[in-house]
Amino acid sequence: MTKIAILGGSGYTAVELIKLLLRHPHAEIVAITSRDESTPLIAELHPSLARRLELRCETFNPDRLIAQGVQCAFGCLPHGVSMSMIPRLLERGMRVVDLSADYRLRDPNVYAQWYGESHADLAHLAQAVYGLPEIYGDDLPGAQLVANPGCYPQTAILGLAPLVSGKHVDLRSLIIDSKSGVSGGGRTPRLTFHFPECNESVCAYGVGTHRHTPEIEQTLIDLAGEPLQVLFTPHLIPMDRGILSTIYAQPTRSFSEAQLMDLYCEFYAGAPFVRVVKHLPATKESVGTNFLDITVRVVRERIMVIASEDNLIRGASGVAVQNFNRMYGYPETMGLL
Amino acid sequence: MTKIAILGGSGYTAVELIKLLLRHPHAEIVAITSRDESTPLIAELHPSLARRLELRCETFNPDRLIAQGVQCAFGCLPHGVSMSMIPRLLERGMRVVDLSADYRLRDPNVYAQWYGESHADLAHLAQAVYGLPEIYGDDLPGAQLVANPGCYPQTAILGLAPLVSGKHVDLRSLIIDSKSGVSGGGRTPRLTFHFPECNESVCAYGVGTHRHTPEIEQTLIDLAGEPLQVLFTPHLIPMDRGILSTIYAQPTRSFSEAQLMDLYCEFYAGAPFVRVVKHLPATKESVGTNFLDITVRVVRERIMVIASEDNLIRGASGVAVQNFNRMYGYPETMGLL
Amino acid sequence: MTKIAILGGSGYTAVELIKLLLRHPHAEIVAITSRDESTPLIAELHPSLARRLELRCETFNPDRLIAQGVQCAFGCLPHGVSMSMIPRLLERGMRVVDLSADYRLRDPNVYAQWYGESHADLAHLAQAVYGLPEIYGDDLPGAQLVANPGCYPQTAILGLAPLVSGKHVDLRSLIIDSKSGVSGGGRTPRLTFHFPECNESVCAYGVGTHRHTPEIEQTLIDLAGEPLQVLFTPHLIPMDRGILSTIYAQPTRSFSEAQLMDLYCEFYAGAPFVRVVKHLPATKESVGTNFLDITVRVVRERIMVIASEDNLIRGASGVAVQNFNRMYGYPETMGLL
Amino acid sequence: MTKIAILGGSGYTAVELIKLLLRHPHAEIVAITSRDESTPLIAELHPSLARRLELRCETFNPDRLIAQGVQCAFGCLPHGVSMSMIPRLLERGMRVVDLSADYRLRDPNVYAQWYGESHADLAHLAQAVYGLPEIYGDDLPGAQLVANPGCYPQTAILGLAPLVSGKHVDLRSLIIDSKSGVSGGGRTPRLTFHFPECNESVCAYGVGTHRHTPEIEQTLIDLAGEPLQVLFTPHLIPMDRGILSTIYAQPTRSFSEAQLMDLYCEFYAGAPFVRVVKHLPATKESVGTNFLDITVRVVRERIMVIASEDNLIRGASGVAVQNFNRMYGYPETMGLL
């Protein structure tokens, strides 16, 4: 049994994580932290958890967490905040899976450029493992600090990995057109996410400026072995959950769809949560699960990849549990099927 | 041509009002006020108005409005704010249609009890006409100040008026179970209206405490000629617009559905915007219009009335234009069909 | 390990049942039947099940099911169809949980009156247990045939049971105003459920005629010990899942809210899936779970009960598993938390 | 006053057309045809039209339409059906705006290839004018037969026209990633559009096969003066209405965003319904109107265009009225503001 703390209990990734860990036979949630000085019951923050977890939130106190026997913490805090709190846990020997962006980008200059502040924990940044199991899975067992990947990036990276690794596409041609449900924006009310504003409407946002861009590029560069840039365009879709990324790439030579499907099936043969499908996936087919669905097409000589996931589960809390499983040597699918 | 000012340009009732008045051959919007000191273009507040109205918002200045020739102002301000600003226009001889709740309740004690503050304009409160044309239409032509009715109350009052006027129902038996789209909550972001919170969900709210309760009772008491109370339960529905009220009443004697349908058709024979229909209306059938749809049933000896409207149009901005038409002697349906 | 067959694999209750049973440590799905002569893979009917269940549908053949070792069948067939197929399994000694309406109504005359056809299996009708665990739980362990309750009725019955059993309400005053997501209508396309027709709209339907009416009355009559009728009004809400029932009842004497809350907490003290809550529940809080949330209010001397559930899980497939657990002596919550 | 017939009254484009024409001072709807032999009232097909149009549908009879004085017919029939009915009107001297695809593609071989049947009216196909006013507006005044454009194509064509005409982009690089509300699929129930199937979900469809592809290419080839192909990917979005197309193109030389915005403003200077905007448009901003919103960006050296419209109005019925206005010499915006 691994004793777990969740840092930042009030958001959507936190409640999804709790629901997953409650089903995990070797995970025990012993603490949930919250800024709220009134230390509410977790079921007051998330009424869906009534009768399922009778835990009261506590303020963040590393020594108290250690005293409670916490071995692994999941960070569900905003970026910028994580990197000020997590070092205090790492120093005490705790292992951490951080769901924020703070430890994802290896280069602190890139972090500063895209997130607008200097990195506050360079020491640990260097040791962080980017928690994308299908790509960096071998680095997880020993890791003390795992940077859980962003939701959009997983669809983009896993959608392109077989093509980029195999040098099958022109690296200057990569376009990722993504569509996401609104929960990806978090739980803080803002006009953009005010129901009458975004319901029954679609728009693009963060055009050319979305912070997931360098994250997507970092792993694709690892896979390609050379520099590249992607054109990533997110869109807000009037639904709670789900991300569908439609990816366009210019092939370096001619491929048939059958060849590409074989390539993808082979590349992901050992990946229990990547489903290479023949049909055009709808996000609803993976919502509520940790699966990421991918299909490939050849259209007018261009390669198209469609990758789809639940932004809160596969996109965040589910892959966090998948990383945890690998870190602790549990079966990779434990608690996730 | 009547020159018009809209007070409070940033909300949903304001943009609906503007779209209606742009189609009105005898209305000219000459001014829109806003708290925003940067005096934005109205199309900056409401991008849907680009190319349709090139007007810059101004701060509220009664003398400047008079100087611009404004004859009639529509108040789209929050309650509490209206009653501090509107007197300054009335004193200058302007006519006002107020969409807030401030002038709807005749009894300032009831206002204080339900809205939590003392009324700030008793002088004008006494002269205000409750702007429900089907009931108080004869009082509109001479009115200087019209209190536009609330959205829920219109479905409840017009749904019950024929029964209550005719003393056909037990006045202690009235139950109004209402379902409303989220735009009724206004444009200020709050957790309750945060898309991932209210989407794909239904809940009741304001049980026993909703401020529209005394407003519904006031007019029904006028019609009944005796005291009464209603049990009014609003519910939040995951859609932009529309209100459906399902009303239950115990009849004082036995009625057939045919008799009741005749009663309703007769009661509303001269009402161009009340459609008495045979089928069970869906809110979508009146959304985008100023129509209020009503049907009647007899089920297990109880009378059921279903009344349906677009909360922003019939529920607010449309009936405001209908009141304006009556005030100025324009055809009642002008600009509304 | 209990070997299970699911009859009728293509609908929504079937896929929810499969997902629940896949998590149940003592249930093994060995067969899924379908009318489709092409015997599709279940993941072809429900792409969300890819990688989770590799089973091919088969045509309905009782002897083959027996040969496969099926001990318990869950019927996810339409009413009328169930009662022609299920007897053939019962005769062979199989136990059955039927999710259709065919065995819920004890009186075949009532069935004929509301469902428009004569009952085809009177022999087994007499032995069927109505599968509402909180009321008839003691009858489940020995039952060979369990009639799984309807979705709306569970909210109505469990919402009213404490009041009706205790004779605390006037039995002629019961009004149940229900709001349901669209999945309750099943998977067969119809204009009513065509997305652009029902999206962004609310309407009442089945006014006075909904088949769940006699089902609600049957159990409430059991609890009251005397005849009664309810006024039940369903409404279609633009969301996938969830039912909220707002229930109105005239008390026989004066009650405070605190007294009623105590009454409900006590009545449901041993019910692991009924959460008596203090706040006004939103359907989203129970969606995805087998919980039914209830709260009570006193408003203008009338009692109001609000009961909320996921129509596909608590309303159908979840309570089916709950019934199965009781039938086989498994912990009642097994596979459901 | 131009007397109008609407062919095929039961669908979504028909009801939108009716609502627009009811506001048009020089249009009078004298006939609506329907297959339904029971000749229903139009308000029975579309309850929203109650009290607004008291017309009974009639079966299609060209001589009767002529006898009723119909001068112009709007075809709201499925493709394949239009081309069998419309010639009979054209032969009698009627003018026609056809909202189907039957007369849009100049080359009948292309029609056969994409629509799977031979064209049944080659004689009139040759004279048809493609009804995109911003491009072919000068051909409309004399036209007897106007082929109203498809919804997606308008966003793609108008989104790319300034770039393609000016030879500013590589014609092999054009990618159009479109997102559309469900009403674009029409009013016939199908599993794909069954509410619980498509709600809360996004998927791509018609990848490489969508029939709007040759239509987009036809006009862009006219503008480019040379052959080209586009990669067009539609997606289904869980909302009623709206299309957003995100368009990617490789520039032939370097452009700044300011230069491109100027190019677009200039190109569309005389187009009353094309709004070139600075912000990233949301579909909601044009829903309910005949406006098409466009913005341009330069991202990582690629040009991105975002074009947005209401698929039923600008995408179909609104542009049909715009074409009608041009055909008859009415002000282009009449009835559309």
PDB file of C-alpha atoms in Angstrom, chain B residues 131-331:
ATOM      1  CA  GLY B 131     -45.262  46.144 -17.490  1.00  0.00           C
ATOM      2  CA  LEU B 132     -47.248  42.997 -18.174  1.00  0.00           C
ATOM      3  CA  PRO B 133     -49.245  44.113 -21.233  1.00  0.00           C
ATOM      4  CA  GLU B 134     -51.764  41.277 -21.195  1.00  0.00           C
ATOM      5  CA  ILE B 135     -52.871  42.271 -17.690  1.00  0.00           C
ATOM      6  CA  TYR B 136     -52.013  45.944 -17.209  1.00  0.00           C
ATOM      7  CA  GLY B 137     -51.891  46.991 -20.842  1.00  0.00           C
ATOM      8  CA  ASP B 138     -54.398  49.813 -20.377  1.00  0.00           C
ATOM      9  CA  ASP B 139     -52.104  51.513 -17.872  1.00  0.00           C
ATOM     10  CA  LEU B 140     -49.181  51.675 -20.266  1.00  0.00           C
ATOM     11  CA  PRO B 141     -50.077  54.508 -22.651  1.00  0.00           C
ATOM     12  CA  GLY B 142     -49.865  57.164 -19.970  1.00  0.00           C
ATOM     13  CA  ALA B 143     -47.042  55.675 -17.962  1.00  0.00           C
ATOM     14  CA  GLN B 144     -43.807  57.550 -17.424  1.00  0.00           C
ATOM     15  CA  LEU B 145     -42.168  54.661 -15.571  1.00  0.00           C
ATOM     16  CA  VAL B 146     -42.762  51.047 -16.495  1.00  0.00           C
ATOM     17  CA  ALA B 147     -41.382  48.212 -14.374  1.00  0.00           C
ATOM     18  CA  ASN B 148     -40.614  45.425 -16.842  1.00  0.00           C
ATOM     19  CA  PRO B 149     -41.639  42.073 -15.352  1.00  0.00           C
ATOM     20  CA  GLY B 150     -39.334  39.254 -14.341  1.00  0.00           C
ATOM     21  CA  CYS B 151     -38.821  36.292 -16.660  1.00  0.00           C
ATOM     22  CA  TYR B 152     -40.184  33.484 -14.502  1.00  0.00           C
ATOM     23  CA  PRO B 153     -43.161  35.571 -13.284  1.00  0.00           C
ATOM     24  CA  GLN B 154     -44.516  36.050 -16.776  1.00  0.00           C
ATOM     25  CA  THR B 155     -44.864  32.316 -17.336  1.00  0.00           C
ATOM     26  CA  ALA B 156     -46.426  31.864 -13.908  1.00  0.00           C
ATOM     27  CA  ILE B 157     -48.798  34.802 -14.045  1.00  0.00           C
ATOM     28  CA  LEU B 158     -49.960  34.388 -17.637  1.00  0.00           C
ATOM     29  CA  GLY B 159     -50.129  30.636 -17.067  1.00  0.00           C
ATOM     30  CA  LEU B 160     -52.497  31.093 -14.121  1.00  0.00           C
ATOM     31  CA  ALA B 161     -54.350  34.326 -14.933  1.00  0.00           C
ATOM     32  CA  PRO B 162     -57.432  32.806 -16.598  1.00  0.00           C
ATOM     33  CA  LEU B 163     -57.868  30.327 -13.745  1.00  0.00           C
ATOM     34  CA  VAL B 164     -57.244  32.772 -10.932  1.00  0.00           C
ATOM     35  CA  SER B 165     -59.375  35.590 -12.386  1.00  0.00           C
ATOM     36  CA  GLY B 166     -62.239  33.212 -12.869  1.00  0.00           C
ATOM     37  CA  LYS B 167     -61.869  31.757  -9.382  1.00  0.00           C
ATOM     38  CA  HIS B 168     -61.541  28.324 -10.909  1.00  0.00           C
ATOM     39  CA  VAL B 169     -58.761  27.121  -8.655  1.00  0.00           C
ATOM     40  CA  ASP B 170     -58.025  26.722  -4.956  1.00  0.00           C
ATOM     41  CA  LEU B 171     -55.699  29.610  -4.207  1.00  0.00           C
ATOM     42  CA  ARG B 172     -53.745  27.588  -1.659  1.00  0.00           C
ATOM     43  CA  SER B 173     -52.890  24.881  -4.145  1.00  0.00           C
ATOM     44  CA  LEU B 174     -50.695  26.722  -6.647  1.00  0.00           C
ATOM     45  CA  ILE B 175     -47.376  25.062  -7.458  1.00  0.00           C
ATOM     46  CA  ILE B 176     -45.047  26.460 -10.134  1.00  0.00           C
ATOM     47  CA  ASP B 177     -42.136  24.218 -11.099  1.00  0.00           C
ATOM     48  CA  SER B 178     -39.920  26.196 -13.488  1.00  0.00           C
ATOM     49  CA  LYS B 179     -36.963  25.224 -15.643  1.00  0.00           C
ATOM     50  CA  SER B 180     -34.686  27.946 -17.048  1.00  0.00           C
ATOM     51  CA  GLY B 181     -31.668  28.306 -19.286  1.00  0.00           C
ATOM     52  CA  VAL B 182     -28.509  29.734 -17.774  1.00  0.00           C
ATOM     53  CA  SER B 183     -28.563  33.188 -19.399  1.00  0.00           C
ATOM     54  CA  GLY B 184     -31.184  34.125 -16.826  1.00  0.00           C
ATOM     55  CA  GLY B 185     -28.327  34.333 -14.337  1.00  0.00           C
ATOM     56  CA  GLY B 186     -26.680  37.201 -16.155  1.00  0.00           C
ATOM     57  CA  ARG B 187     -23.233  37.781 -17.557  1.00  0.00           C
ATOM     58  CA  THR B 188     -21.095  37.886 -14.394  1.00  0.00           C
ATOM     59  CA  PRO B 189     -18.987  34.744 -14.038  1.00  0.00           C
ATOM     60  CA  ARG B 190     -19.754  32.665 -10.930  1.00  0.00           C
ATOM     61  CA  LEU B 191     -18.958  29.075 -10.077  1.00  0.00           C
ATOM     62  CA  THR B 192     -22.651  28.112 -10.422  1.00  0.00           C
ATOM     63  CA  PHE B 193     -22.606  29.205 -14.073  1.00  0.00           C
ATOM     64  CA  HIS B 194     -19.084  27.983 -14.860  1.00  0.00           C
ATOM     65  CA  PHE B 195     -19.579  25.739 -17.876  1.00  0.00           C
ATOM     66  CA  PRO B 196     -18.144  22.501 -16.419  1.00  0.00           C
ATOM     67  CA  GLU B 197     -20.257  23.000 -13.284  1.00  0.00           C
ATOM     68  CA  CYS B 198     -23.701  23.481 -14.810  1.00  0.00           C
ATOM     69  CA  ASN B 199     -23.347  21.759 -18.169  1.00  0.00           C
ATOM     70  CA  GLU B 200     -24.884  18.290 -18.304  1.00  0.00           C
ATOM     71  CA  SER B 201     -26.595  18.859 -14.956  1.00  0.00           C
ATOM     72  CA  VAL B 202     -29.904  19.929 -13.475  1.00  0.00           C
ATOM     73  CA  CYS B 203     -30.577  21.310 -10.025  1.00  0.00           C
ATOM     74  CA  ALA B 204     -33.209  23.268  -8.167  1.00  0.00           C
ATOM     75  CA  TYR B 205     -32.191  26.532  -6.557  1.00  0.00           C
ATOM     76  CA  GLY B 206     -33.682  29.335  -4.541  1.00  0.00           C
ATOM     77  CA  VAL B 207     -36.154  26.865  -3.067  1.00  0.00           C
ATOM     78  CA  GLY B 208     -38.634  28.913  -1.091  1.00  0.00           C
ATOM     79  CA  THR B 209     -36.433  31.972  -1.370  1.00  0.00           C
ATOM     80  CA  HIS B 210     -36.556  33.123  -4.992  1.00  0.00           C
ATOM     81  CA  ARG B 211     -37.279  36.808  -5.339  1.00  0.00           C
ATOM     82  CA  HIS B 212     -39.743  36.278  -8.135  1.00  0.00           C
ATOM     83  CA  THR B 213     -42.163  34.746  -5.628  1.00  0.00           C
ATOM     84  CA  PRO B 214     -43.670  38.019  -4.296  1.00  0.00           C
ATOM     85  CA  GLU B 215     -43.826  39.347  -7.850  1.00  0.00           C
ATOM     86  CA  ILE B 216     -45.877  36.390  -9.006  1.00  0.00           C
ATOM     87  CA  GLU B 217     -48.136  36.712  -5.983  1.00  0.00           C
ATOM     88  CA  GLN B 218     -48.692  40.458  -6.411  1.00  0.00           C
ATOM     89  CA  THR B 219     -50.372  40.160  -9.799  1.00  0.00           C
ATOM     90  CA  LEU B 220     -52.217  36.942  -8.988  1.00  0.00           C
ATOM     91  CA  ILE B 221     -53.621  38.679  -5.893  1.00  0.00           C
ATOM     92  CA  ASP B 222     -54.773  41.544  -8.127  1.00  0.00           C
ATOM     93  CA  LEU B 223     -56.517  39.026 -10.363  1.00  0.00           C
ATOM     94  CA  ALA B 224     -57.951  36.920  -7.557  1.00  0.00           C
ATOM     95  CA  GLY B 225     -59.107  39.823  -5.446  1.00  0.00           C
ATOM     96  CA  GLU B 226     -57.897  38.029  -2.349  1.00  0.00           C
ATOM     97  CA  PRO B 227     -54.638  36.963  -0.704  1.00  0.00           C
ATOM     98  CA  LEU B 228     -52.726  33.938  -1.894  1.00  0.00           C
ATOM     99  CA  GLN B 229     -49.318  32.317  -1.817  1.00  0.00           C
ATOM    100  CA  VAL B 230     -47.560  30.229  -4.434  1.00  0.00           C
ATOM    101  CA  LEU B 231     -44.920  27.550  -4.157  1.00  0.00           C
ATOM    102  CA  PHE B 232     -42.379  28.516  -6.801  1.00  0.00           C
ATOM    103  CA  THR B 233     -39.369  26.289  -7.547  1.00  0.00           C
ATOM    104  CA  PRO B 234     -36.852  27.346 -10.178  1.00  0.00           C
ATOM    105  CA  HIS B 235     -34.386  24.895 -11.725  1.00  0.00           C
ATOM    106  CA  LEU B 236     -31.219  25.511 -13.740  1.00  0.00           C
ATOM    107  CA  ILE B 237     -31.153  23.737 -17.103  1.00  0.00           C
ATOM    108  CA  PRO B 238     -28.033  23.294 -19.266  1.00  0.00           C
ATOM    109  CA  MET B 239     -29.090  25.455 -22.180  1.00  0.00           C
ATOM    110  CA  ASP B 240     -28.670  29.138 -23.048  1.00  0.00           C
ATOM    111  CA  ARG B 241     -32.256  30.289 -23.155  1.00  0.00           C
ATOM    112  CA  GLY B 242     -35.824  29.355 -22.498  1.00  0.00           C
ATOM    113  CA  ILE B 243     -38.119  28.932 -19.530  1.00  0.00           C
ATOM    114  CA  LEU B 244     -40.711  26.211 -19.142  1.00  0.00           C
ATOM    115  CA  SER B 245     -43.029  26.435 -16.161  1.00  0.00           C
ATOM    116  CA  THR B 246     -45.112  23.418 -15.225  1.00  0.00           C
ATOM    117  CA  ILE B 247     -47.953  24.673 -13.079  1.00  0.00           C
ATOM    118  CA  TYR B 248     -50.231  22.571 -10.875  1.00  0.00           C
ATOM    119  CA  ALA B 249     -53.527  23.802  -9.454  1.00  0.00           C
ATOM    120  CA  GLN B 250     -56.477  22.196  -7.728  1.00  0.00           C
ATOM    121  CA  PRO B 251     -59.707  23.134  -9.527  1.00  0.00           C
ATOM    122  CA  THR B 252     -62.698  24.374  -7.542  1.00  0.00           C
ATOM    123  CA  ARG B 253     -64.981  22.284  -9.713  1.00  0.00           C
ATOM    124  CA  SER B 254     -64.644  19.762 -12.482  1.00  0.00           C
ATOM    125  CA  PHE B 255     -63.362  20.942 -15.873  1.00  0.00           C
ATOM    126  CA  SER B 256     -62.658  19.173 -19.135  1.00  0.00           C
ATOM    127  CA  GLU B 257     -59.549  19.986 -21.105  1.00  0.00           C
ATOM    128  CA  ALA B 258     -61.727  21.352 -23.896  1.00  0.00           C
ATOM    129  CA  GLN B 259     -63.402  23.772 -21.518  1.00  0.00           C
ATOM    130  CA  LEU B 260     -60.084  24.956 -20.216  1.00  0.00           C
ATOM    131  CA  MET B 261     -58.625  25.393 -23.683  1.00  0.00           C
ATOM    132  CA  ASP B 262     -61.667  27.510 -24.593  1.00  0.00           C
ATOM    133  CA  LEU B 263     -61.198  29.552 -21.422  1.00  0.00           C
ATOM    134  CA  TYR B 264     -57.583  30.244 -22.290  1.00  0.00           C
ATOM    135  CA  CYS B 265     -58.240  31.019 -25.946  1.00  0.00           C
ATOM    136  CA  GLU B 266     -60.902  33.477 -24.921  1.00  0.00           C
ATOM    137  CA  PHE B 267     -58.855  35.105 -22.169  1.00  0.00           C
ATOM    138  CA  TYR B 268     -55.972  35.663 -24.569  1.00  0.00           C
ATOM    139  CA  ALA B 269     -57.990  36.372 -27.697  1.00  0.00           C
ATOM    140  CA  GLY B 270     -56.635  39.909 -27.937  1.00  0.00           C
ATOM    141  CA  ALA B 271     -53.075  39.074 -26.938  1.00  0.00           C
ATOM    142  CA  PRO B 272     -50.884  38.964 -30.038  1.00  0.00           C
ATOM    143  CA  PHE B 273     -47.983  37.329 -28.205  1.00  0.00           C
ATOM    144  CA  VAL B 274     -49.733  34.625 -26.232  1.00  0.00           C
ATOM    145  CA  ARG B 275     -50.139  31.432 -28.246  1.00  0.00           C
ATOM    146  CA  VAL B 276     -52.552  28.970 -26.700  1.00  0.00           C
ATOM    147  CA  VAL B 277     -51.451  25.679 -28.250  1.00  0.00           C
ATOM    148  CA  LYS B 278     -52.842  22.169 -28.290  1.00  0.00           C
ATOM    149  CA  HIS B 279     -49.533  20.364 -28.040  1.00  0.00           C
ATOM    150  CA  LEU B 280     -47.016  20.286 -25.181  1.00  0.00           C
ATOM    151  CA  PRO B 281     -44.746  23.218 -26.074  1.00  0.00           C
ATOM    152  CA  ALA B 282     -40.967  22.948 -26.163  1.00  0.00           C
ATOM    153  CA  THR B 283     -39.038  26.087 -25.186  1.00  0.00           C
ATOM    154  CA  LYS B 284     -37.227  25.986 -28.543  1.00  0.00           C
ATOM    155  CA  GLU B 285     -40.479  26.868 -30.291  1.00  0.00           C
ATOM    156  CA  SER B 286     -40.543  30.320 -28.695  1.00  0.00           C
ATOM    157  CA  VAL B 287     -36.814  30.988 -28.349  1.00  0.00           C
ATOM    158  CA  GLY B 288     -35.835  33.968 -30.463  1.00  0.00           C
ATOM    159  CA  THR B 289     -39.383  35.346 -30.350  1.00  0.00           C
ATOM    160  CA  ASN B 290     -41.601  37.387 -28.071  1.00  0.00           C
ATOM    161  CA  PHE B 291     -44.213  34.632 -27.926  1.00  0.00           C
ATOM    162  CA  LEU B 292     -45.316  32.933 -24.753  1.00  0.00           C
ATOM    163  CA  ASP B 293     -46.810  29.482 -25.419  1.00  0.00           C
ATOM    164  CA  ILE B 294     -49.415  27.979 -23.099  1.00  0.00           C
ATOM    165  CA  THR B 295     -51.288  24.714 -22.981  1.00  0.00           C
ATOM    166  CA  VAL B 296     -53.635  23.236 -20.396  1.00  0.00           C
ATOM    167  CA  ARG B 297     -54.307  19.686 -19.282  1.00  0.00           C
ATOM    168  CA  VAL B 298     -56.453  17.914 -16.747  1.00  0.00           C
ATOM    169  CA  VAL B 299     -54.595  15.045 -15.105  1.00  0.00           C
ATOM    170  CA  ARG B 300     -56.008  13.026 -12.257  1.00  0.00           C
ATOM    171  CA  GLU B 301     -58.446  15.823 -11.533  1.00  0.00           C
ATOM    172  CA  ARG B 302     -55.756  18.401 -11.170  1.00  0.00           C
ATOM    173  CA  ILE B 303     -55.254  21.209 -13.656  1.00  0.00           C
ATOM    174  CA  MET B 304     -51.839  21.465 -15.232  1.00  0.00           C
ATOM    175  CA  VAL B 305     -50.697  24.479 -17.190  1.00  0.00           C
ATOM    176  CA  ILE B 306     -47.460  24.538 -19.166  1.00  0.00           C
ATOM    177  CA  ALA B 307     -46.135  27.963 -20.136  1.00  0.00           C
ATOM    178  CA  SER B 308     -42.996  28.522 -22.133  1.00  0.00           C
ATOM    179  CA  GLU B 309     -40.951  31.541 -23.299  1.00  0.00           C
ATOM    180  CA  ASP B 310     -37.505  32.841 -24.245  1.00  0.00           C
ATOM    181  CA  ASN B 311     -36.257  34.290 -20.943  1.00  0.00           C
ATOM    182  CA  LEU B 312     -34.242  37.037 -22.622  1.00  0.00           C
ATOM    183  CA  ILE B 313     -36.838  38.140 -25.161  1.00  0.00           C
ATOM    184  CA  ARG B 314     -40.394  37.557 -23.938  1.00  0.00           C
ATOM    185  CA  GLY B 315     -38.912  37.296 -20.465  1.00  0.00           C
ATOM    186  CA  ALA B 316     -37.179  40.660 -20.634  1.00  0.00           C
ATOM    187  CA  SER B 317     -36.186  42.626 -23.727  1.00  0.00           C
ATOM    188  CA  GLY B 318     -39.067  41.635 -25.988  1.00  0.00           C
ATOM    189  CA  VAL B 319     -41.802  42.501 -23.521  1.00  0.00           C
ATOM    190  CA  ALA B 320     -39.860  45.717 -22.870  1.00  0.00           C
ATOM    191  CA  VAL B 321     -40.322  46.654 -26.525  1.00  0.00           C
ATOM    192  CA  GLN B 322     -43.945  45.538 -26.332  1.00  0.00           C
ATOM    193  CA  ASN B 323     -44.415  47.894 -23.368  1.00  0.00           C
ATOM    194  CA  PHE B 324     -42.610  50.671 -25.252  1.00  0.00           C
ATOM    195  CA  ASN B 325     -44.960  50.189 -28.189  1.00  0.00           C
ATOM    196  CA  ARG B 326     -47.979  50.577 -25.934  1.00  0.00           C
ATOM    197  CA  MET B 327     -46.467  53.560 -24.157  1.00  0.00           C
ATOM    198  CA  TYR B 328     -45.914  55.411 -27.399  1.00  0.00           C
ATOM    199  CA  GLY B 329     -48.982  54.261 -29.262  1.00  0.00           C
ATOM    200  CA  TYR B 330     -47.098  52.189 -31.814  1.00  0.00           C
ATOM    201  CA  PRO B 331     -48.683  48.944 -32.998  1.00  0.00           C
TER     202      PRO B 331
END
